[in-house]
Short mmCIF file of C-alpha atoms and ligand atoms in Angstrom, two decimals:
data_model
loop_
_atom_site.label_atom_id
_atom_site.label_comp_id
_atom_site.label_asym_id
_atom_site.label_seq_id
_atom_site.Cartn_x
_atom_site.Cartn_y
_atom_site.Cartn_z
CA MET W 1 0.69 -0.42 -0.49
CA LEU W 2 1.30 3.68 -1.43
CA ASP W 3 1.63 5.41 1.95
CA PRO W 4 -1.18 8.43 1.54
CA THR W 5 0.55 10.75 4.27
CA PHE W 6 4.08 10.88 3.27
CA PRO W 7 3.80 14.21 1.41
CA ILE W 8 5.52 13.35 -2.08
CA GLU W 9 5.07 16.06 -3.98
CA LEU W 10 6.41 18.92 -1.97
CA VAL W 11 9.23 16.72 -1.18
CA ARG W 12 9.66 16.26 -4.57
CA SER W 13 9.12 20.67 -5.52
CA SER W 14 12.80 20.69 -2.96
CA TYR W 15 14.02 19.79 -5.98
CA PRO W 16 14.50 21.78 -9.15
CA ALA W 17 16.78 19.02 -11.60
CA LEU W 18 13.15 16.62 -11.02
CA ALA W 19 11.48 19.44 -13.87
CA ASP W 20 13.43 18.37 -16.59
CA GLY W 21 11.30 15.72 -16.59
CA PHE W 22 12.98 12.63 -16.12
CA ALA W 23 12.30 9.69 -13.51
CA TYR W 24 15.73 9.78 -11.90
CA LEU W 25 15.71 6.18 -10.79
CA ASP W 26 19.72 6.63 -10.64
CA GLY W 27 19.72 7.91 -7.57
CA ALA W 28 21.76 4.89 -5.70
CA ALA W 29 25.36 6.86 -8.02
CA GLY W 30 24.47 10.22 -6.02
CA THR W 31 20.96 11.46 -5.78
CA GLN W 32 19.55 14.76 -6.92
CA THR W 33 19.84 18.48 -4.99
CA PRO W 34 17.75 20.28 -3.16
CA GLN W 35 16.87 23.92 -2.99
CA PRO W 36 18.27 24.54 0.37
CA VAL W 37 21.27 22.64 -0.16
CA ILE W 38 21.98 24.58 -3.47
CA ASP W 39 20.81 27.96 -1.48
CA ALA W 40 23.36 27.08 1.17
CA VAL W 41 26.39 26.78 -0.76
CA SER W 42 26.26 29.72 -2.82
CA ALA W 43 25.34 31.25 0.64
CA ALA W 44 28.77 30.13 2.14
CA TYR W 45 30.36 31.85 -0.96
CA ARG W 46 28.61 34.74 -0.87
CA ALA W 47 29.01 35.37 2.66
CA GLY W 48 32.54 35.23 2.59
CA ILE W 49 34.41 32.43 3.90
CA GLY W 50 38.39 31.96 4.32
CA ASN W 51 40.21 29.14 6.11
CA VAL W 52 40.57 28.26 9.06
CA GLY W 53 42.25 29.02 12.22
CA GLY W 54 42.97 33.16 10.63
CA ALA W 55 42.05 35.72 13.15
CA PHE W 56 39.75 37.59 10.31
CA PRO W 57 35.39 37.00 10.03
CA ALA W 58 35.59 35.04 7.19
CA SER W 59 37.77 32.54 8.66
CA ASP W 60 35.81 31.87 10.94
CA ARG W 61 32.52 31.25 9.40
CA SER W 62 34.57 28.48 7.98
CA GLY W 63 35.27 27.46 10.98
CA ALA W 64 32.13 27.51 12.12
CA ILE W 65 30.38 25.80 8.95
CA VAL W 66 33.19 22.81 9.28
CA ALA W 67 31.68 22.36 13.46
CA ALA W 68 28.16 22.55 12.27
CA CYS W 69 28.75 19.63 9.43
CA ARG W 70 30.25 17.27 12.54
CA ALA W 71 27.26 18.16 14.26
CA ALA W 72 24.86 17.99 11.29
CA VAL W 73 26.53 14.62 10.63
CA ALA W 74 26.93 12.99 13.97
CA ASP W 75 23.05 13.34 14.34
CA LEU W 76 21.82 11.55 10.75
CA VAL W 77 24.43 9.01 11.78
CA GLY W 78 24.26 8.85 15.81
CA GLY W 79 27.32 9.62 16.64
CA HIS W 80 29.70 12.45 18.21
CA PRO W 81 30.25 15.83 15.49
CA ASP W 82 34.71 14.99 17.53
CA GLY W 83 34.28 11.95 15.70
CA VAL W 84 32.94 13.35 12.29
CA VAL W 85 36.38 12.66 10.01
CA LEU W 86 35.12 14.57 6.82
CA GLY W 87 36.53 14.31 3.16
CA PRO W 88 36.56 14.18 -0.91
CA ASN W 89 34.65 10.86 -0.72
CA MET W 90 34.03 7.73 1.32
CA THR W 91 37.06 5.93 -1.31
CA THR W 92 39.11 8.40 -0.43
CA LEU W 93 38.69 8.41 3.42
CA THR W 94 39.00 4.28 3.47
CA TYR W 95 41.78 4.20 2.28
CA ARG W 96 43.31 7.40 4.85
CA LEU W 97 41.79 4.87 7.52
CA ALA W 98 42.63 1.34 6.15
CA ARG W 99 46.61 2.20 6.54
CA ALA W 100 46.19 3.68 9.22
CA ILE W 101 44.64 1.24 11.18
CA ALA W 102 45.71 -2.56 10.01
CA GLY W 103 48.80 -4.14 7.80
CA PRO W 104 51.65 -7.20 7.91
CA GLY W 105 50.48 -9.66 10.16
CA ASP W 106 46.57 -8.44 10.82
CA GLU W 107 44.10 -10.11 9.38
CA VAL W 108 40.74 -8.73 8.35
CA VAL W 109 37.85 -10.23 6.96
CA VAL W 110 35.86 -8.45 3.31
CA SER W 111 32.55 -9.58 1.92
CA ARG W 112 32.44 -10.07 -1.41
CA LEU W 113 28.62 -8.45 -1.18
CA ASP W 114 30.58 -4.82 -0.65
CA HIS W 115 31.62 -1.89 -3.26
CA ASP W 116 34.91 -2.89 -3.92
CA ALA W 117 35.33 0.65 -1.60
CA ASN W 118 34.80 -0.71 1.32
CA VAL W 119 37.53 -4.19 -0.25
CA ARG W 120 40.32 -2.90 -1.97
CA PRO W 121 41.78 -0.63 0.75
CA TRP W 122 41.24 -3.59 3.36
CA THR W 123 43.32 -6.43 0.82
CA GLN W 124 45.69 -4.19 -0.37
CA THR W 125 46.87 -3.77 2.76
CA GLY W 126 49.50 -6.00 3.48
CA ALA W 127 47.26 -7.85 6.22
CA THR W 128 45.71 -11.60 5.51
CA VAL W 129 42.95 -11.11 3.91
CA ARG W 130 40.04 -13.97 4.65
CA TRP W 131 36.94 -13.49 2.21
CA ALA W 132 32.83 -13.58 3.66
CA GLU W 133 30.19 -15.14 0.94
CA VAL W 134 27.29 -14.37 -0.66
CA ASP W 135 24.80 -16.96 -2.09
CA PRO W 136 24.51 -16.15 -5.15
CA VAL W 137 20.48 -16.83 -5.36
CA THR W 138 19.21 -14.57 -2.62
CA GLY W 139 22.02 -12.00 -2.29
CA GLU W 140 21.81 -12.82 1.33
CA LEU W 141 25.39 -12.84 3.37
CA PRO W 142 25.19 -15.48 5.88
CA VAL W 143 26.29 -14.49 9.51
CA ALA W 144 27.32 -17.87 10.23
CA GLN W 145 30.40 -17.51 8.08
CA TYR W 146 31.79 -15.36 10.47
CA ALA W 147 32.64 -17.61 13.48
CA ASP W 148 35.41 -19.42 10.67
CA LEU W 149 36.63 -16.14 10.16
CA ILE W 150 36.82 -14.13 12.65
CA GLY W 151 40.10 -15.49 15.30
CA GLU W 152 42.23 -13.63 18.11
CA ARG W 153 44.47 -12.46 14.39
CA THR W 154 41.95 -10.27 12.91
CA ARG W 155 42.27 -6.65 13.24
CA LEU W 156 39.05 -5.73 11.95
CA VAL W 157 36.31 -6.84 9.33
CA ALA W 158 35.59 -4.41 7.20
CA VAL W 159 30.84 -4.92 5.64
CA THR W 160 29.09 -2.85 4.30
CA ALA W 161 25.00 -1.89 5.89
CA ALA W 162 23.79 -2.04 2.31
CA SER W 163 24.37 -3.88 -0.71
CA ASN W 164 24.77 -0.66 -3.63
CA ILE W 165 23.32 -3.82 -6.37
CA LEU W 166 20.55 -6.05 -4.75
CA GLY W 167 19.68 -3.81 -1.65
CA THR W 168 20.47 -6.65 0.77
CA ARG W 169 21.14 -4.75 4.53
CA PRO W 170 22.57 -8.10 6.15
CA ASP W 171 22.86 -8.62 10.49
CA VAL W 172 25.62 -6.55 10.66
CA ALA W 173 25.05 -6.44 14.34
CA ALA W 174 25.51 -10.22 14.79
CA ILE W 175 28.56 -9.82 12.94
CA ALA W 176 29.34 -6.62 15.10
CA GLU W 177 28.99 -9.20 17.98
CA LEU W 178 31.27 -12.14 17.06
CA ALA W 179 34.44 -8.91 15.99
CA HIS W 180 34.59 -7.79 19.36
CA CYS W 181 33.62 -11.22 20.92
CA ALA W 182 37.23 -11.26 19.04
CA GLY W 183 38.76 -7.65 20.72
CA ALA W 184 38.11 -7.05 16.35
CA LEU W 185 37.17 -3.76 14.82
CA MET W 186 34.62 -3.04 12.61
CA TYR W 187 34.33 -0.89 9.61
CA VAL W 188 30.61 -0.77 8.88
CA ASP W 189 29.87 1.08 4.88
CA GLY W 190 26.92 2.81 5.01
CA VAL W 191 27.17 4.94 1.45
CA HIS W 192 24.05 3.06 0.26
CA ALA W 193 22.07 2.77 3.74
CA THR W 194 21.72 5.75 4.18
CA PRO W 195 19.49 7.46 2.40
CA HIS W 196 17.08 4.81 2.94
CA GLY W 197 16.56 4.90 5.75
CA PRO W 198 16.72 5.74 10.14
CA VAL W 199 20.64 5.12 10.96
CA ASP W 200 21.71 4.49 14.68
CA MET W 201 25.83 2.84 14.46
CA ARG W 202 25.83 2.48 17.53
CA ALA W 203 23.13 -0.11 17.07
CA LEU W 204 24.64 -1.34 14.73
CA GLY W 205 28.07 -1.27 15.98
CA ALA W 206 30.31 0.08 13.48
CA ASP W 207 33.04 1.20 15.58
CA PHE W 208 33.29 3.57 12.26
CA TYR W 209 30.86 4.37 9.79
CA ALA W 210 31.13 5.44 6.35
CA THR W 211 28.69 7.75 4.61
CA SER W 212 28.80 9.87 1.47
CA ALA W 213 26.53 13.37 1.38
CA TYR W 214 25.58 13.05 -2.17
CA LYS W 215 23.60 9.50 -1.98
CA TRP W 216 21.83 11.67 -0.13
CA SER W 217 20.51 15.09 -1.13
CA GLY W 218 24.46 16.40 -0.27
CA PRO W 219 27.29 17.51 -1.92
CA HIS W 220 30.39 15.62 -2.81
CA ILE W 221 31.57 15.39 0.51
CA GLY W 222 32.57 12.06 1.66
CA ALA W 223 33.04 10.75 6.65
CA VAL W 224 33.69 8.76 8.08
CA VAL W 225 32.80 8.58 11.91
CA ALA W 226 34.18 6.63 14.98
CA ASP W 227 33.73 7.04 18.43
CA PRO W 228 37.01 10.12 19.36
CA ALA W 229 39.14 8.11 21.61
CA LEU W 230 39.17 5.37 19.05
CA LEU W 231 40.57 7.83 16.86
CA GLU W 232 43.18 9.13 19.22
CA THR W 233 44.72 5.66 18.93
CA LEU W 234 45.03 5.95 15.26
CA ARG W 235 48.11 7.42 13.68
CA PRO W 236 47.87 8.48 10.19
CA ASP W 237 49.90 9.40 8.11
CA LYS W 238 49.83 13.48 7.87
CA LEU W 239 51.62 16.76 7.35
CA ALA W 240 53.86 17.43 10.41
CA SER W 241 51.88 21.28 10.08
CA SER W 242 49.18 20.25 10.11
CA PRO W 243 46.44 20.08 13.49
CA ASP W 244 47.36 16.82 15.61
CA THR W 245 43.86 16.94 17.31
CA VAL W 246 41.09 14.71 16.32
CA PRO W 247 39.44 14.25 14.24
CA GLU W 248 41.53 16.96 11.76
CA ARG W 249 44.09 15.02 12.47
CA PHE W 250 42.65 12.01 9.48
CA GLU W 251 41.60 15.38 7.00
CA THR W 252 44.08 16.27 4.43
CA GLY W 253 44.55 20.11 2.41
CA THR W 254 42.45 22.58 2.86
CA ALA W 255 38.92 21.34 3.12
CA ALA W 256 35.95 22.11 0.92
CA PHE W 257 33.89 24.92 3.21
CA ALA W 258 31.47 25.87 1.31
CA ASP W 259 30.73 22.43 0.29
CA LEU W 260 30.35 21.29 3.41
CA ALA W 261 28.19 24.10 4.11
CA GLY W 262 25.63 22.52 1.52
CA VAL W 263 25.84 19.35 4.18
CA THR W 264 24.60 20.31 6.75
CA ALA W 265 21.43 21.26 4.18
CA ALA W 266 21.33 18.72 3.59
CA VAL W 267 21.11 17.51 7.07
CA ASP W 268 18.19 19.78 8.07
CA HIS W 269 16.70 18.84 4.91
CA LEU W 270 15.98 15.52 5.31
CA ALA W 271 14.65 15.80 8.96
CA ALA W 272 12.09 17.84 7.56
CA LEU W 273 10.83 15.16 4.96
CA VAL W 274 7.50 15.35 7.07
CA PRO W 275 5.99 17.50 10.15
CA GLY W 276 7.54 16.60 13.08
CA THR W 277 9.25 17.65 16.91
CA GLY W 278 11.80 17.68 18.57
CA THR W 279 15.76 17.32 18.34
CA ARG W 280 17.67 17.27 14.98
CA ARG W 281 18.06 13.58 15.54
CA GLU W 282 14.88 12.80 16.45
CA ARG W 283 13.15 14.45 13.30
CA LEU W 284 15.35 12.54 11.25
CA LEU W 285 14.77 9.48 12.87
CA ALA W 286 11.33 10.17 12.04
CA SER W 287 11.51 11.68 8.78
CA MET W 288 13.87 8.55 7.64
CA SER W 289 11.47 5.79 8.56
CA ALA W 290 8.72 7.63 6.79
CA ALA W 291 11.29 8.09 3.68
CA GLU W 292 12.05 4.68 4.01
CA GLU W 293 8.58 3.35 4.49
CA HIS W 294 7.79 5.61 0.70
CA GLU W 295 10.70 3.47 -0.72
CA LEU W 296 9.45 0.25 -0.32
CA ALA W 297 5.49 0.31 -0.52
CA LEU W 298 6.54 1.88 -4.00
CA PHE W 299 9.78 -0.89 -4.65
CA ALA W 300 6.99 -3.86 -3.98
CA VAL W 301 5.35 -2.77 -7.38
CA LEU W 302 8.64 -2.46 -8.51
CA ILE W 303 9.41 -5.28 -7.87
CA GLU W 304 7.05 -7.46 -8.64
CA GLY W 305 7.01 -5.65 -12.03
CA LEU W 306 9.44 -6.37 -12.95
CA GLU W 307 9.82 -10.30 -11.54
CA THR W 308 6.53 -11.17 -13.39
CA MET W 309 8.19 -10.23 -16.87
CA PRO W 310 9.68 -13.18 -19.15
CA HIS W 311 12.22 -11.52 -20.53
CA VAL W 312 13.78 -10.65 -16.87
CA THR W 313 16.12 -11.41 -14.87
CA VAL W 314 15.96 -10.59 -11.50
CA TYR W 315 18.86 -11.08 -9.39
CA GLY W 316 18.93 -11.09 -5.88
CA LYS W 317 15.77 -11.49 -2.49
CA PRO W 318 17.03 -10.88 0.05
CA ALA W 319 14.62 -10.76 3.20
CA ARG W 320 16.06 -7.21 4.06
CA ARG W 321 16.66 -4.58 2.14
CA THR W 322 16.89 -1.19 0.45
CA ALA W 323 14.45 -0.24 -2.91
CA THR W 324 17.01 -1.58 -5.53
CA ALA W 325 17.03 -3.82 -8.08
CA TYR W 326 19.17 -5.62 -10.14
CA PHE W 327 18.03 -6.88 -13.21
CA ASN W 328 18.77 -8.32 -17.27
CA VAL W 329 15.87 -8.23 -20.05
CA ALA W 330 16.47 -11.22 -22.59
CA GLY W 331 18.41 -10.13 -25.90
CA HIS W 332 19.42 -6.65 -24.79
CA THR W 333 23.07 -6.22 -22.85
CA PRO W 334 22.60 -3.95 -20.36
CA ARG W 335 23.76 -0.59 -21.75
CA GLN W 336 21.49 -1.26 -24.48
CA VAL W 337 18.49 -1.37 -21.61
CA ALA W 338 19.72 1.62 -19.88
CA GLU W 339 19.89 3.93 -23.33
CA HIS W 340 17.01 2.48 -24.21
CA LEU W 341 15.44 3.18 -21.14
CA ALA W 342 16.98 7.42 -21.73
CA GLY W 343 15.33 7.42 -24.25
CA LEU W 344 11.97 7.38 -22.95
CA GLY W 345 12.96 9.56 -20.41
CA VAL W 346 14.63 6.61 -17.64
CA ASN W 347 17.43 7.38 -15.77
CA VAL W 348 18.83 4.12 -14.71
CA TRP W 349 22.77 2.40 -13.97
CA ASN W 350 23.71 0.22 -15.96
CA GLY W 351 27.44 -2.39 -15.35
CA HIS W 352 29.25 -3.33 -11.92
CA ASN W 353 28.30 -0.28 -10.39
CA TYR W 354 31.82 -0.92 -7.93
CA ALA W 355 30.13 -3.96 -7.29
CA TRP W 356 33.28 -5.89 -8.35
CA GLU W 357 33.44 -8.75 -5.81
CA LEU W 358 29.09 -9.66 -6.93
CA THR W 359 28.91 -8.95 -9.79
CA GLY W 360 31.51 -11.73 -10.54
CA ALA W 361 29.92 -14.08 -7.40
CA LEU W 362 26.80 -13.82 -9.62
CA GLY W 363 28.45 -14.56 -12.77
CA ILE W 364 27.85 -10.86 -14.79
CA ARG W 365 30.91 -8.77 -14.06
CA ASP W 366 32.02 -10.45 -17.63
CA SER W 367 29.18 -9.67 -19.61
CA GLY W 368 28.52 -6.20 -18.58
CA GLY W 369 27.23 -6.93 -15.76
CA ALA W 370 23.07 -5.61 -15.36
CA VAL W 371 20.77 -2.87 -14.53
CA ARG W 372 20.14 -0.94 -11.17
CA ALA W 373 17.36 0.91 -11.38
CA GLY W 374 17.13 2.16 -7.59
CA LEU W 375 13.96 4.41 -5.83
CA VAL W 376 14.50 7.29 -3.35
CA HIS W 377 13.00 9.98 -1.14
CA TYR W 378 11.98 11.84 -4.03
CA ASN W 379 10.26 9.22 -6.30
CA ASP W 380 7.58 8.90 -6.89
CA ARG W 381 3.99 6.27 -8.61
CA SER W 382 4.42 7.82 -11.46
CA ASP W 383 8.84 6.95 -12.47
CA VAL W 384 7.62 3.29 -11.55
CA ASP W 385 5.31 3.41 -13.92
CA ARG W 386 7.40 4.81 -16.84
CA LEU W 387 10.32 2.45 -15.45
CA LEU W 388 7.87 -0.85 -16.09
CA ASP W 389 6.02 0.29 -19.14
CA GLY W 390 9.62 1.34 -20.45
CA VAL W 391 10.62 -2.39 -19.61
CA ALA W 392 8.01 -4.22 -20.90
CA ARG W 393 8.22 -2.62 -23.97
CA LEU W 394 11.71 -4.62 -24.52
CA GLY W 395 9.76 -8.44 -23.96
C1 LIG D 1 27.87 0.48 -1.08
C2 LIG D 1 28.96 2.26 -1.72
N1 LIG D 1 30.11 1.79 -1.37
C3 LIG D 1 30.83 3.24 -1.37
C4 LIG D 1 30.89 4.04 -2.21
C5 LIG D 1 31.83 4.38 -2.94
O1 LIG D 1 31.25 5.96 -1.55
P1 LIG D 1 33.04 7.49 -2.78
O2 LIG D 1 31.69 7.91 -4.15
O3 LIG D 1 31.62 8.61 -1.74
O4 LIG D 1 34.22 7.11 -2.73
C6 LIG D 1 30.05 3.45 -3.08
C7 LIG D 1 29.58 5.14 -4.29
O5 LIG D 1 29.30 4.74 -4.93
C8 LIG D 1 28.71 3.34 -3.23
O6 LIG D 1 27.65 2.48 -3.39
#
């Protein structure tokens, strides 16, 4: 049942780009930007910003932007503002943290469900690598295998909170319990999961939670959130002259200050998707729950429509998932399907989408992967209908 109380028309009207008439089902690769985020970025530039730590007001403004951004990201994921490390994207930050956390003599556990950005940074540390396998039919990541994979030499377990192609939400909390019992750290990739529902990194058992603002209506900025006390124990490579405090120690070079103002505006936007009261954290939890319900109700129509078409193969059937579908159409390459849909005004992705190990496990990486159609909070029933109609025409 579609939720009639979710204010979809109001939400859509915040996004100027949606006026071009395309059905934006490519949100898993990056969402569109609402007006308040565009305004916040341009307001930062208009007001005048300087590098942080100077003796003049424009420098203070940048300092305030950074502090507000850390507080906003902490509210979004349930973390501590002093543990929010900001950077250009999740991949860059994960490489940086991986070098500081693991090395030869350690063991790391990675999974074939993960985006490559939560695999290669760990496998390239020189640590011994242990692999968690996926069930290629269901798209699930069975938890039981972790009891054998995690041992006393395990330094870290890296796992995604949701697959960026199948949408699978593995039981991260159960994996974290096994990791913590063995004294290992948990690095959770929340890039795909964050836009699709409320996040509580502590409930997930995440020692590190990575996210990217451009997946949830913000600018191209990444963040990794951890307990500041844990960050204090790590020594990343850094310049002699840059701050040694936490979290600044993990941030290289000059930040994109105006974009950070946009990140805060994006969090405020998400907190206000539905009317609510209370702290921003409380409003975020309510708003993102409503968004998840909205997405999953639409997704039920989308996935049922695809699964009943005889010329379509849908990959995975995970029990808990985001509104993300990955499929192929008989007689057409994924690229041909994406081009056909683009011609009908429907944006979808084709390829492996950096889910390198997973598309390998599905046996489709070398043949061009598949087509990904994903829903976010601004998608509506007509987006779904246009996708289904376009795919049906290929039958
Ligand atoms: C699940 C997942 N993890 C990591 C990444 C990489 O994020 P970034 O582009 O911020 O490096 C992506 C990007 O698509 C993703 O979907």
